[in-house]
Amino acid sequence: MLSLKEKDRPIIRKLLCAGCCVRCVLRFCCVGTYSAYRRSYEDIRKELLTFISEEKNSPQSHDASGEDKPDDPPNKRMRIDEGSTEDSATPAQTDSDICPVCLGVLQEFCDPTFAKQVSDAVKKQQYEFDSLVLTVSLPAQLSVREHSCWLHVKKEVREKSMCLGKDDVIQVKDAFKWAVQGKIGQELGAAVVANSPCEVSIGFTHSETEEDCHFLANTCPDCFKPTKNKASIFTRMAVVKALEKISEEKFSRHYPCPPKKPNTRCTALDTTCLHTSVFIAGRYNKFSRELPQTPWVIDGERRMDGSVEELIAAPLLSSFRADGFNFSSSGREDVDVRTLGNGRPFAVELLNPHRAKFNRSEIKQLQETINQSSDKIRVRDLQIVNRDATSRMKEGEEEKTKTYSALIWTQKSIDSTDLEFLGNIKDLKIAQKTPLRVLHRRPLAVRQRLIHSMSTIYLDKHHFTLKLCTQAGTYIKEFVHGDFGRTKPNLCDLMKTDADILELDVESVDIDWPPAIPD
């Protein structure tokens, strides 16, 4: 039974006479129970007609108290005074009529056939999920028609000493969800909830009434501003804002109340699905001196085949069936630099994954797949993390330390005693102007960095191994050769000879993330 009251009779008559559909009638009667909208169109219509045909003083066969069922949401109540009378008009409506307010959204589109059509469209996209959230996009002109109908009803109830607040009216979007989401969830075998990583979007358009909003641009021009990302200035938010500003009198002069009946119903757009991103973290080692971290493209031309991010991301994209990815890491090494030790922390954001749930065994197998795909890299500690956890990789990045091993050449002949003083230098402060080699992608600035400690291994009179522990973000190559004086002091200054770096390895990146996973 519908939760209708005696005071709803004149509103029901008024709306049915205006050609409104039965679910819009329930909305304007502030019926806030889910189950009412799930009933068939014909069942609702029969009960409404029976209700308004009853004598005003006859025993109420419906829920006169207006109380909601325990499992239904709180009813949006209509404020109303005593003294209402029934309309003498007889409503005339057939099932083929298109509602002038919802433009058909709450009619045929609430039938099981449309719910199955939506479900079939979702199934074709082959997502794996156990819950979903349903989002609905409606034409902006529905807000204009809703406002028009509200003013139409308001005029009637005002004459009968009643008051109907616009905020009390159930929204078209809510009524539609209540009517169809249970059917869609049943078809898909998934719970329809308020928050879910999987979003199913249903949209409607109605070209016949697109000009309904245009008068608002003249009456409230400040509400409609062109934006880069919107094809039309008549967005729903802009229309709602204009309707809040326009007076009832001015609105009525430009737009009919009630709204005119359309010749066509809304058209349903393609059903789309979107899954929130999944984040994968781990650490990688790079063993090649001919492999860039990211694709190396100069002037639109790719210079090297493959990259660290592509070798890691390819198996992930395939397994998660994602549309794309974003790769980030704690710093980056040059193409000719190896990353050894415990590896460099990284995170991959997988965009719109069609499969999102993997157990530990499956993730371990995925790690092995990556490691077997190439001998140039190796991944460890692979795991699924949340978005917030990835920020830990960047937090306090410049306060972290990194350890390097470099093969150094000196122009001047040296012996082991020439290197001893380097081991005594602690927390050396250096100033590094943006290196020439990265000036095309980094802003010009002078960065203060620390060389925490150094140690050496003598090799021959022109070569030695330099081990450094430095503040993260230090340009090691430039510290060695000086970059034409752009790094001060540098190793050349300290040793009073020209020097250059022949090979460089990252030995450790001292960030305690992601958590280590035992083998």
Coordinates of C-alpha atoms in Angstrom, one line a residue:
M1 CA 0.0 0.0 0.0
L2 CA 1.1 3.5 -0.8
S3 CA 1.8 5.9 2.2
L4 CA -0.8 8.5 1.1
K5 CA -2.9 10.8 3.3
E6 CA -6.1 12.7 2.9
K7 CA -4.1 15.9 2.3
D8 CA -2.5 14.3 -0.8
R9 CA -5.8 14.1 -2.8
P10 CA -5.7 17.6 -4.3
I11 CA -2.1 17.2 -5.3
I12 CA -2.6 13.9 -6.9
R13 CA -5.6 15.2 -8.9
K14 CA -3.7 18.3 -10.0
L15 CA -0.6 16.3 -11.2
L16 CA -2.6 13.6 -13.0
C17 CA -4.6 16.3 -14.8
A18 CA -1.3 17.9 -15.9
G19 CA -0.3 14.6 -17.4
C20 CA 2.4 13.7 -14.8
C21 CA 3.4 10.0 -14.5
V22 CA 2.4 8.2 -11.4
R23 CA 5.9 8.1 -9.9
C24 CA 6.2 11.8 -10.3
V25 CA 2.9 12.0 -8.4
L26 CA 4.4 10.0 -5.6
R27 CA 7.5 12.3 -5.6
F28 CA 5.3 15.4 -5.2
C29 CA 3.4 13.7 -2.5
C30 CA 6.7 13.2 -0.7
V31 CA 6.5 9.4 -0.6
G32 CA 9.9 8.5 0.5
T33 CA 9.6 4.7 0.7
Y34 CA 11.8 2.7 -1.7
S35 CA 9.2 0.0 -2.2
A36 CA 6.6 2.4 -3.6
Y37 CA 8.7 3.2 -6.6
R38 CA 9.6 -0.5 -7.3
R39 CA 5.9 -1.4 -7.9
S40 CA 4.7 -1.7 -11.5
Y41 CA 3.5 1.4 -13.2
E42 CA 0.0 0.0 -13.6
D43 CA -0.3 -1.0 -9.9
I44 CA 0.7 2.5 -8.7
R45 CA -1.8 4.1 -11.1
K46 CA -4.7 1.9 -10.1
E47 CA -4.1 2.6 -6.4
L48 CA -3.8 6.4 -7.0
L49 CA -7.1 6.4 -9.0
T50 CA -8.8 4.4 -6.3
F51 CA -7.5 6.7 -3.6
I52 CA -8.7 9.9 -5.2
S53 CA -12.1 8.4 -6.0
E54 CA -12.8 7.7 -2.3
E55 CA -15.0 10.0 -0.3
K56 CA -13.1 12.5 1.7
N57 CA -14.6 11.3 5.0
S58 CA -14.5 7.6 4.2
P59 CA -12.3 5.3 6.4
Q60 CA -8.7 5.6 5.2
S61 CA -7.6 2.3 3.6
H62 CA -4.1 3.5 3.3
D63 CA -1.4 4.2 5.9
A64 CA -3.0 7.2 7.4
S65 CA -0.3 7.7 9.9
G66 CA 2.3 8.2 7.2
E67 CA 4.8 6.1 9.2
D68 CA 7.6 4.5 7.3
K69 CA 8.4 0.8 7.4
P70 CA 11.4 -0.1 9.5
D71 CA 13.6 -0.9 6.5
D72 CA 12.6 2.2 4.5
P73 CA 14.3 5.6 4.8
P74 CA 12.7 8.5 6.7
N75 CA 9.8 10.0 4.8
K76 CA 10.3 13.5 3.5
R77 CA 7.2 15.1 5.0
M78 CA 4.9 17.6 3.4
R79 CA 4.0 20.5 5.6
I80 CA 0.2 21.1 5.3
D81 CA -2.5 22.9 7.1
E82 CA -6.1 21.9 7.6
G83 CA -8.9 22.8 5.2
S84 CA -8.0 21.0 2.0
T85 CA -10.6 20.1 -0.5
E86 CA -10.6 17.8 -3.5
D87 CA -10.3 18.9 -7.1
S88 CA -13.4 18.4 -9.0
A89 CA -11.5 17.6 -12.2
T90 CA -11.2 14.0 -13.4
P91 CA -7.7 13.0 -14.4
A92 CA -7.3 11.5 -17.8
Q93 CA -4.1 9.7 -18.6
T94 CA -3.1 6.7 -20.7
D95 CA 0.0 4.5 -20.3
S96 CA 1.3 5.9 -23.6
D97 CA 1.5 9.5 -22.3
I98 CA 4.9 10.9 -21.7
C99 CA 5.4 12.7 -18.4
P100 CA 6.0 16.4 -18.9
V101 CA 8.2 16.5 -15.7
C102 CA 10.5 13.4 -15.9
L103 CA 10.2 13.1 -19.7
G104 CA 9.6 9.4 -19.4
V105 CA 12.6 8.6 -17.1
L106 CA 10.2 7.2 -14.4
Q107 CA 8.0 5.4 -16.8
E108 CA 9.2 2.7 -19.2
F109 CA 12.8 3.1 -18.0
C110 CA 11.8 1.7 -14.6
D111 CA 10.5 -1.5 -16.1
P112 CA 12.5 -4.8 -15.7
T113 CA 13.3 -4.8 -19.4
F114 CA 15.4 -1.7 -19.1
A115 CA 17.1 -3.0 -16.0
K116 CA 18.1 -6.1 -17.9
Q117 CA 19.3 -4.0 -20.8
V118 CA 21.6 -2.1 -18.4
S119 CA 22.8 -5.3 -16.8
D120 CA 23.6 -6.9 -20.1
A121 CA 25.6 -3.8 -21.1
V122 CA 27.6 -4.1 -17.9
K123 CA 28.2 -7.9 -18.4
K124 CA 29.6 -7.2 -21.9
Q125 CA 32.3 -5.0 -20.4
Q126 CA 33.5 -8.0 -18.3
Y127 CA 34.1 -6.4 -15.0
E128 CA 34.6 -8.5 -11.9
F129 CA 32.9 -7.0 -8.8
D130 CA 30.7 -7.9 -5.8
S131 CA 29.2 -4.5 -5.3
L132 CA 28.4 -1.4 -7.4
V133 CA 27.2 2.1 -7.0
L134 CA 24.6 3.4 -9.5
T135 CA 25.0 6.9 -10.8
V136 CA 22.4 8.7 -13.0
S137 CA 22.9 11.7 -15.3
L138 CA 19.7 13.6 -16.3
P139 CA 19.1 16.4 -18.8
A140 CA 19.5 19.8 -17.2
Q141 CA 16.0 20.8 -18.5
L142 CA 14.4 18.4 -16.0
S143 CA 15.3 20.9 -13.3
V144 CA 13.3 23.6 -15.2
R145 CA 10.3 21.3 -15.6
E146 CA 10.5 20.2 -12.0
H147 CA 10.4 23.9 -10.9
S148 CA 7.5 24.6 -13.2
C149 CA 5.5 21.7 -11.8
W150 CA 6.3 22.7 -8.3
L151 CA 5.0 26.2 -8.9
H152 CA 1.9 24.7 -10.5
V153 CA 1.2 22.5 -7.4
K154 CA 2.2 25.3 -5.1
K155 CA -0.4 27.6 -6.5
E156 CA -3.1 25.0 -5.9
V157 CA -2.1 24.1 -2.4
R158 CA -1.7 27.8 -1.5
E159 CA -5.3 28.3 -2.3
K160 CA -6.2 25.4 0.0
S161 CA -4.1 26.8 2.9
M162 CA -1.4 24.1 2.4
C163 CA 2.4 24.4 2.1
L164 CA 4.6 22.2 0.0
G165 CA 8.4 22.8 0.3
K166 CA 10.4 22.2 -2.8
D167 CA 13.1 20.4 -0.8
D168 CA 10.5 17.9 0.4
V169 CA 9.9 16.7 -3.2
I170 CA 11.7 13.4 -3.9
Q171 CA 14.3 13.9 -6.7
V172 CA 13.8 12.2 -10.1
K173 CA 17.3 10.7 -9.7
D174 CA 16.5 9.1 -6.3
A175 CA 13.1 7.8 -7.5
F176 CA 14.7 6.2 -10.5
K177 CA 17.4 4.5 -8.4
W178 CA 14.9 3.2 -6.0
A179 CA 12.8 1.8 -8.8
V180 CA 15.6 0.0 -10.8
Q181 CA 18.7 -0.6 -8.6
G182 CA 17.3 -3.7 -7.0
K183 CA 16.5 -5.2 -10.4
I184 CA 20.0 -4.4 -11.7
G185 CA 21.7 -5.7 -8.7
Q186 CA 19.7 -9.0 -8.9
E187 CA 20.6 -9.4 -12.6
L188 CA 24.3 -8.8 -11.9
G189 CA 24.4 -10.8 -8.6
A190 CA 26.0 -7.8 -6.9
A191 CA 24.9 -5.5 -4.0
V192 CA 24.0 -1.9 -5.0
V193 CA 25.4 0.3 -2.3
A194 CA 26.1 4.0 -1.7
N195 CA 29.9 3.6 -2.0
S196 CA 31.7 1.1 -4.2
P197 CA 34.9 1.0 -6.2
C198 CA 32.8 0.0 -9.2
E199 CA 30.5 2.6 -10.7
V200 CA 27.7 1.9 -13.3
S201 CA 26.5 5.1 -15.0
I202 CA 23.2 5.5 -16.7
G203 CA 22.6 8.7 -18.7
F204 CA 19.6 10.3 -20.5
T205 CA 19.2 13.0 -23.1
H206 CA 16.2 14.7 -24.6
S207 CA 16.9 16.9 -27.7
E208 CA 13.3 18.0 -28.1
T209 CA 13.4 20.1 -24.9
E210 CA 17.0 21.3 -25.0
E211 CA 15.9 24.9 -25.4
D212 CA 13.8 24.8 -22.2
C213 CA 16.8 26.3 -20.3
H214 CA 17.7 29.1 -22.7
F215 CA 15.4 31.8 -21.2
L216 CA 17.4 31.5 -18.0
A217 CA 20.6 32.7 -19.8
N218 CA 18.8 36.0 -20.4
T219 CA 17.2 36.4 -17.0
C220 CA 20.2 35.2 -15.0
P221 CA 23.2 35.7 -17.2
D222 CA 25.7 35.6 -14.4
C223 CA 24.9 32.0 -13.7
F224 CA 26.1 30.8 -17.1
K225 CA 29.8 31.1 -17.8
P226 CA 31.6 29.2 -20.6
T227 CA 34.0 26.6 -19.4
K228 CA 36.7 24.6 -21.2
N229 CA 35.5 21.2 -20.2
K230 CA 31.8 21.6 -20.8
A231 CA 30.2 21.5 -24.3
S232 CA 27.2 23.6 -23.1
I233 CA 26.8 26.4 -20.6
F234 CA 23.5 24.9 -19.5
T235 CA 24.9 22.5 -16.9
R236 CA 22.6 21.1 -14.2
M237 CA 24.4 23.1 -11.5
A238 CA 24.1 26.4 -13.5
V239 CA 20.4 25.8 -14.2
V240 CA 19.7 25.0 -10.5
K241 CA 21.6 28.1 -9.5
A242 CA 19.5 30.2 -11.9
L243 CA 16.3 28.7 -10.6
E244 CA 17.2 29.7 -7.1
K245 CA 17.7 33.3 -8.2
I246 CA 14.7 33.8 -10.5
S247 CA 11.5 35.0 -9.0
E248 CA 8.3 33.0 -9.4
E249 CA 6.6 35.8 -11.3
K250 CA 9.5 36.1 -13.8
F251 CA 9.7 32.4 -14.3
S252 CA 6.0 32.1 -14.9
R253 CA 6.2 34.9 -17.6
H254 CA 8.9 32.9 -19.5
Y255 CA 7.8 29.3 -19.0
P256 CA 4.4 27.6 -18.8
C257 CA 3.2 26.1 -15.5
P258 CA 2.6 23.2 -15.7
P259 CA 5.2 22.3 -18.3
K260 CA 4.0 21.3 -21.8
K261 CA 3.8 17.6 -22.6
P262 CA 6.6 16.4 -25.0
N263 CA 6.2 14.4 -28.1
T264 CA 9.1 12.1 -27.4
R265 CA 10.6 10.5 -24.3
C266 CA 14.2 10.7 -23.1
T267 CA 16.8 8.6 -24.9
A268 CA 19.0 6.4 -22.8
L269 CA 22.7 6.8 -23.4
D270 CA 25.2 3.9 -23.5
T271 CA 25.6 2.4 -20.0
T272 CA 29.2 2.9 -18.9
C273 CA 31.3 1.3 -16.1
L274 CA 34.3 2.7 -14.3
H275 CA 36.3 1.1 -11.5
T276 CA 38.4 3.2 -9.2
S277 CA 42.2 2.9 -9.6
V278 CA 44.1 0.0 -8.1
F279 CA 47.6 0.9 -6.7
I280 CA 50.5 -1.6 -6.9
A281 CA 53.7 -0.9 -4.9
G282 CA 57.1 -2.6 -4.8
R283 CA 60.8 -2.1 -5.3
Y284 CA 62.8 -2.6 -8.5
N285 CA 66.4 -3.3 -9.3
K286 CA 67.8 -2.2 -12.7
F287 CA 70.8 -4.1 -13.9
S288 CA 71.2 -2.6 -17.4
R289 CA 73.1 0.6 -18.3
E290 CA 71.1 0.9 -21.5
L291 CA 67.5 1.0 -20.0
P292 CA 65.7 4.3 -19.2
Q293 CA 63.3 4.4 -16.3
T294 CA 60.6 5.8 -18.5
P295 CA 60.2 5.8 -22.3
W296 CA 63.0 7.9 -23.7
V297 CA 61.5 10.2 -26.4
I298 CA 63.4 13.2 -27.8
D299 CA 61.8 15.6 -30.3
G300 CA 59.0 13.1 -30.8
E301 CA 61.4 10.2 -31.6
R302 CA 62.0 7.2 -29.4
R303 CA 65.6 6.7 -28.7
M304 CA 65.7 3.3 -26.9
D305 CA 63.5 0.2 -26.8
G306 CA 61.8 -0.6 -23.5
S307 CA 61.9 1.0 -20.1
V308 CA 61.6 0.0 -16.5
E309 CA 58.1 1.2 -16.2
E310 CA 56.9 -0.6 -19.3
L311 CA 58.6 -3.9 -18.2
I312 CA 56.8 -3.6 -14.8
A313 CA 53.5 -2.3 -16.1
A314 CA 52.9 -4.7 -19.0
P315 CA 52.1 -7.8 -16.9
L316 CA 50.0 -5.7 -14.5
L317 CA 47.9 -4.2 -17.3
S318 CA 47.2 -7.6 -18.7
S319 CA 46.3 -9.3 -15.4
F320 CA 44.2 -6.5 -14.0
R321 CA 42.7 -5.8 -17.5
A322 CA 43.3 -2.0 -16.9
D323 CA 42.8 0.7 -19.4
G324 CA 46.1 2.4 -18.6
F325 CA 48.6 3.2 -15.9
N326 CA 50.6 6.0 -14.2
F327 CA 54.1 5.1 -12.9
S328 CA 55.9 6.9 -10.1
S329 CA 59.0 6.2 -8.0
S330 CA 61.2 7.6 -5.2
G331 CA 63.5 9.5 -7.5
R332 CA 64.9 8.2 -10.8
E333 CA 68.2 7.0 -12.2
D334 CA 69.8 8.0 -15.5
V335 CA 69.7 5.5 -18.3
D336 CA 73.4 4.5 -17.7
V337 CA 73.0 4.1 -13.9
R338 CA 72.2 0.8 -12.3
T339 CA 69.9 0.4 -9.2
L340 CA 71.2 -2.3 -6.9
G341 CA 70.8 -3.3 -3.2
N342 CA 67.3 -3.4 -1.9
G343 CA 66.0 -1.5 -5.0
R344 CA 64.0 1.7 -5.6
P345 CA 60.4 2.1 -4.3
F346 CA 57.8 2.5 -7.0
A347 CA 54.0 2.6 -7.4
V348 CA 51.8 1.9 -10.4
E349 CA 48.3 3.3 -10.6
L350 CA 46.2 1.0 -12.7
L351 CA 43.4 2.9 -14.4
N352 CA 39.9 1.4 -14.6
P353 CA 40.9 -2.2 -13.9
H354 CA 38.3 -4.7 -14.9
R355 CA 39.6 -7.1 -12.3
A356 CA 40.7 -5.7 -8.9
K357 CA 41.0 -8.5 -6.4
F358 CA 44.0 -10.7 -6.2
N359 CA 45.2 -12.8 -3.3
R360 CA 48.8 -12.9 -2.0
S361 CA 49.6 -16.0 -4.0
E362 CA 48.4 -14.4 -7.2
I363 CA 50.4 -11.3 -6.6
K364 CA 53.5 -13.4 -5.9
Q365 CA 53.0 -15.2 -9.2
L366 CA 52.6 -11.8 -10.9
Q367 CA 55.9 -10.7 -9.4
E368 CA 57.6 -13.8 -10.9
T369 CA 56.0 -13.1 -14.3
I370 CA 57.6 -9.6 -14.3
N371 CA 61.0 -11.0 -13.2
Q372 CA 60.9 -13.7 -15.8
S373 CA 60.1 -11.3 -18.6
S374 CA 63.5 -9.6 -18.6
D375 CA 67.0 -10.0 -17.1
K376 CA 67.3 -6.2 -17.1
I377 CA 65.2 -5.6 -14.0
R378 CA 63.9 -7.5 -10.9
V379 CA 60.9 -6.6 -8.7
R380 CA 60.5 -7.4 -5.0
D381 CA 57.9 -6.7 -2.3
L382 CA 55.1 -6.4 -4.9
Q383 CA 51.7 -5.7 -3.2
I384 CA 48.4 -3.9 -3.5
V385 CA 48.2 -0.7 -1.5
N386 CA 45.7 2.1 -1.2
R387 CA 46.0 5.6 -2.7
D388 CA 47.0 7.2 0.6
A389 CA 49.8 4.8 1.2
T390 CA 51.5 5.9 -2.0
S391 CA 52.0 9.4 -0.6
R392 CA 54.4 7.9 1.9
M393 CA 56.8 7.4 -0.9
K394 CA 57.1 11.1 -1.5
E395 CA 56.8 12.3 2.1
G396 CA 60.0 13.9 3.3
E397 CA 61.8 12.7 0.2
E398 CA 64.6 15.2 0.4
E399 CA 65.3 14.3 4.1
K400 CA 65.9 10.7 3.1
T401 CA 69.4 9.4 2.2
K402 CA 70.7 7.5 -0.7
T403 CA 73.9 5.5 -1.1
Y404 CA 75.9 5.4 -4.3
S405 CA 79.0 3.7 -5.7
A406 CA 80.9 5.5 -8.5
L407 CA 83.9 4.7 -10.6
I408 CA 86.0 7.9 -10.8
W409 CA 88.8 8.9 -13.3
T410 CA 91.3 11.6 -12.4
Q411 CA 93.5 13.5 -14.8
K412 CA 96.3 13.8 -12.2
S413 CA 98.1 10.7 -11.2
I414 CA 97.1 9.6 -7.6
D415 CA 98.0 7.1 -4.9
S416 CA 95.9 5.8 -2.0
T417 CA 97.1 8.5 0.3
D418 CA 95.6 11.2 -2.0
L419 CA 92.2 9.8 -1.2
E420 CA 92.4 9.5 2.6
F421 CA 91.1 13.0 3.4
L422 CA 87.8 12.3 1.6
G423 CA 86.9 9.7 4.3
N424 CA 87.2 12.5 6.9
I425 CA 84.7 14.8 5.3
K426 CA 81.3 14.7 7.0
D427 CA 78.0 16.5 6.1
L428 CA 79.6 18.6 3.3
K429 CA 77.2 21.3 2.2
I430 CA 77.1 21.9 -1.6
A431 CA 75.1 24.3 -3.8
Q432 CA 73.9 22.8 -7.1
K433 CA 72.5 25.0 -9.8
T434 CA 70.1 23.0 -12.0
P435 CA 72.4 20.8 -14.2
L436 CA 72.7 21.7 -17.9
R437 CA 71.6 18.1 -18.9
V438 CA 68.2 18.5 -17.2
L439 CA 67.6 22.2 -17.6
H440 CA 65.2 21.5 -20.4
R441 CA 62.8 19.8 -18.0
R442 CA 63.6 21.3 -14.6
P443 CA 63.3 24.9 -13.5
L444 CA 66.5 26.9 -13.0
A445 CA 67.3 27.0 -9.3
V446 CA 70.1 26.6 -6.8
R447 CA 69.5 23.6 -4.5
Q448 CA 71.4 23.1 -1.2
R449 CA 72.3 19.5 -0.6
L450 CA 74.4 17.5 1.9
I451 CA 77.1 14.9 1.2
H452 CA 76.8 13.0 4.5
S453 CA 79.9 10.8 4.1
M454 CA 82.4 9.4 1.6
S455 CA 84.8 6.5 1.4
T456 CA 87.2 5.3 -1.3
I457 CA 88.8 2.2 -2.8
Y458 CA 92.0 2.9 -4.6
L459 CA 92.2 1.0 -8.0
D460 CA 95.1 2.5 -9.9
K461 CA 96.9 5.9 -10.4
H462 CA 93.9 7.3 -12.4
H463 CA 91.0 5.4 -11.0
F464 CA 89.2 4.8 -7.7
T465 CA 85.8 3.8 -6.4
L466 CA 83.9 6.5 -4.5
K467 CA 81.1 5.5 -2.2
L468 CA 78.8 8.3 -1.1
C469 CA 75.9 8.7 1.3
T470 CA 74.0 11.8 0.3
Q471 CA 70.8 13.7 0.8
A472 CA 68.2 12.5 -1.6
G473 CA 68.0 14.7 -4.7
T474 CA 71.8 15.2 -5.0
Y475 CA 73.1 15.2 -8.5
I476 CA 76.1 12.8 -8.1
K477 CA 77.6 13.2 -11.6
E478 CA 77.6 17.0 -11.2
F479 CA 79.2 16.8 -7.7
V480 CA 82.1 14.8 -9.3
H481 CA 82.9 16.9 -12.4
G482 CA 81.5 20.2 -11.3
D483 CA 79.2 20.9 -14.3
F484 CA 81.3 23.8 -15.4
G485 CA 81.3 25.3 -12.0
R486 CA 77.5 25.0 -11.4
T487 CA 78.0 22.7 -8.4
K488 CA 80.2 24.2 -5.6
P489 CA 82.2 22.7 -4.0
N490 CA 82.8 19.6 -6.2
L491 CA 85.2 16.6 -6.2
C492 CA 87.5 18.4 -8.7
D493 CA 87.8 21.3 -6.2
L494 CA 88.4 19.0 -3.3
M495 CA 91.1 16.9 -5.1
K496 CA 92.5 19.9 -7.1
T497 CA 92.4 17.9 -10.4
D498 CA 89.9 17.4 -13.2
A499 CA 87.8 14.3 -12.5
D500 CA 84.9 12.5 -14.2
I501 CA 82.5 9.7 -13.4
L502 CA 82.7 6.6 -15.6
E503 CA 80.1 4.4 -13.9
L504 CA 77.5 5.0 -11.3
D505 CA 75.3 2.6 -9.2
V506 CA 72.6 3.3 -6.7
E507 CA 73.3 1.1 -3.8
S508 CA 70.3 1.9 -1.6
V509 CA 67.3 4.2 -1.3
D510 CA 66.7 4.6 2.4
I511 CA 62.9 4.8 2.5
D512 CA 61.0 2.3 4.6
W513 CA 58.3 1.7 2.1
P514 CA 56.6 -0.4 0.9
P515 CA 56.7 -2.9 3.7
A516 CA 59.0 -5.8 3.0
I517 CA 57.3 -9.1 2.2
P518 CA 59.1 -12.3 3.3
D519 CA 60.0 -14.7 0.5

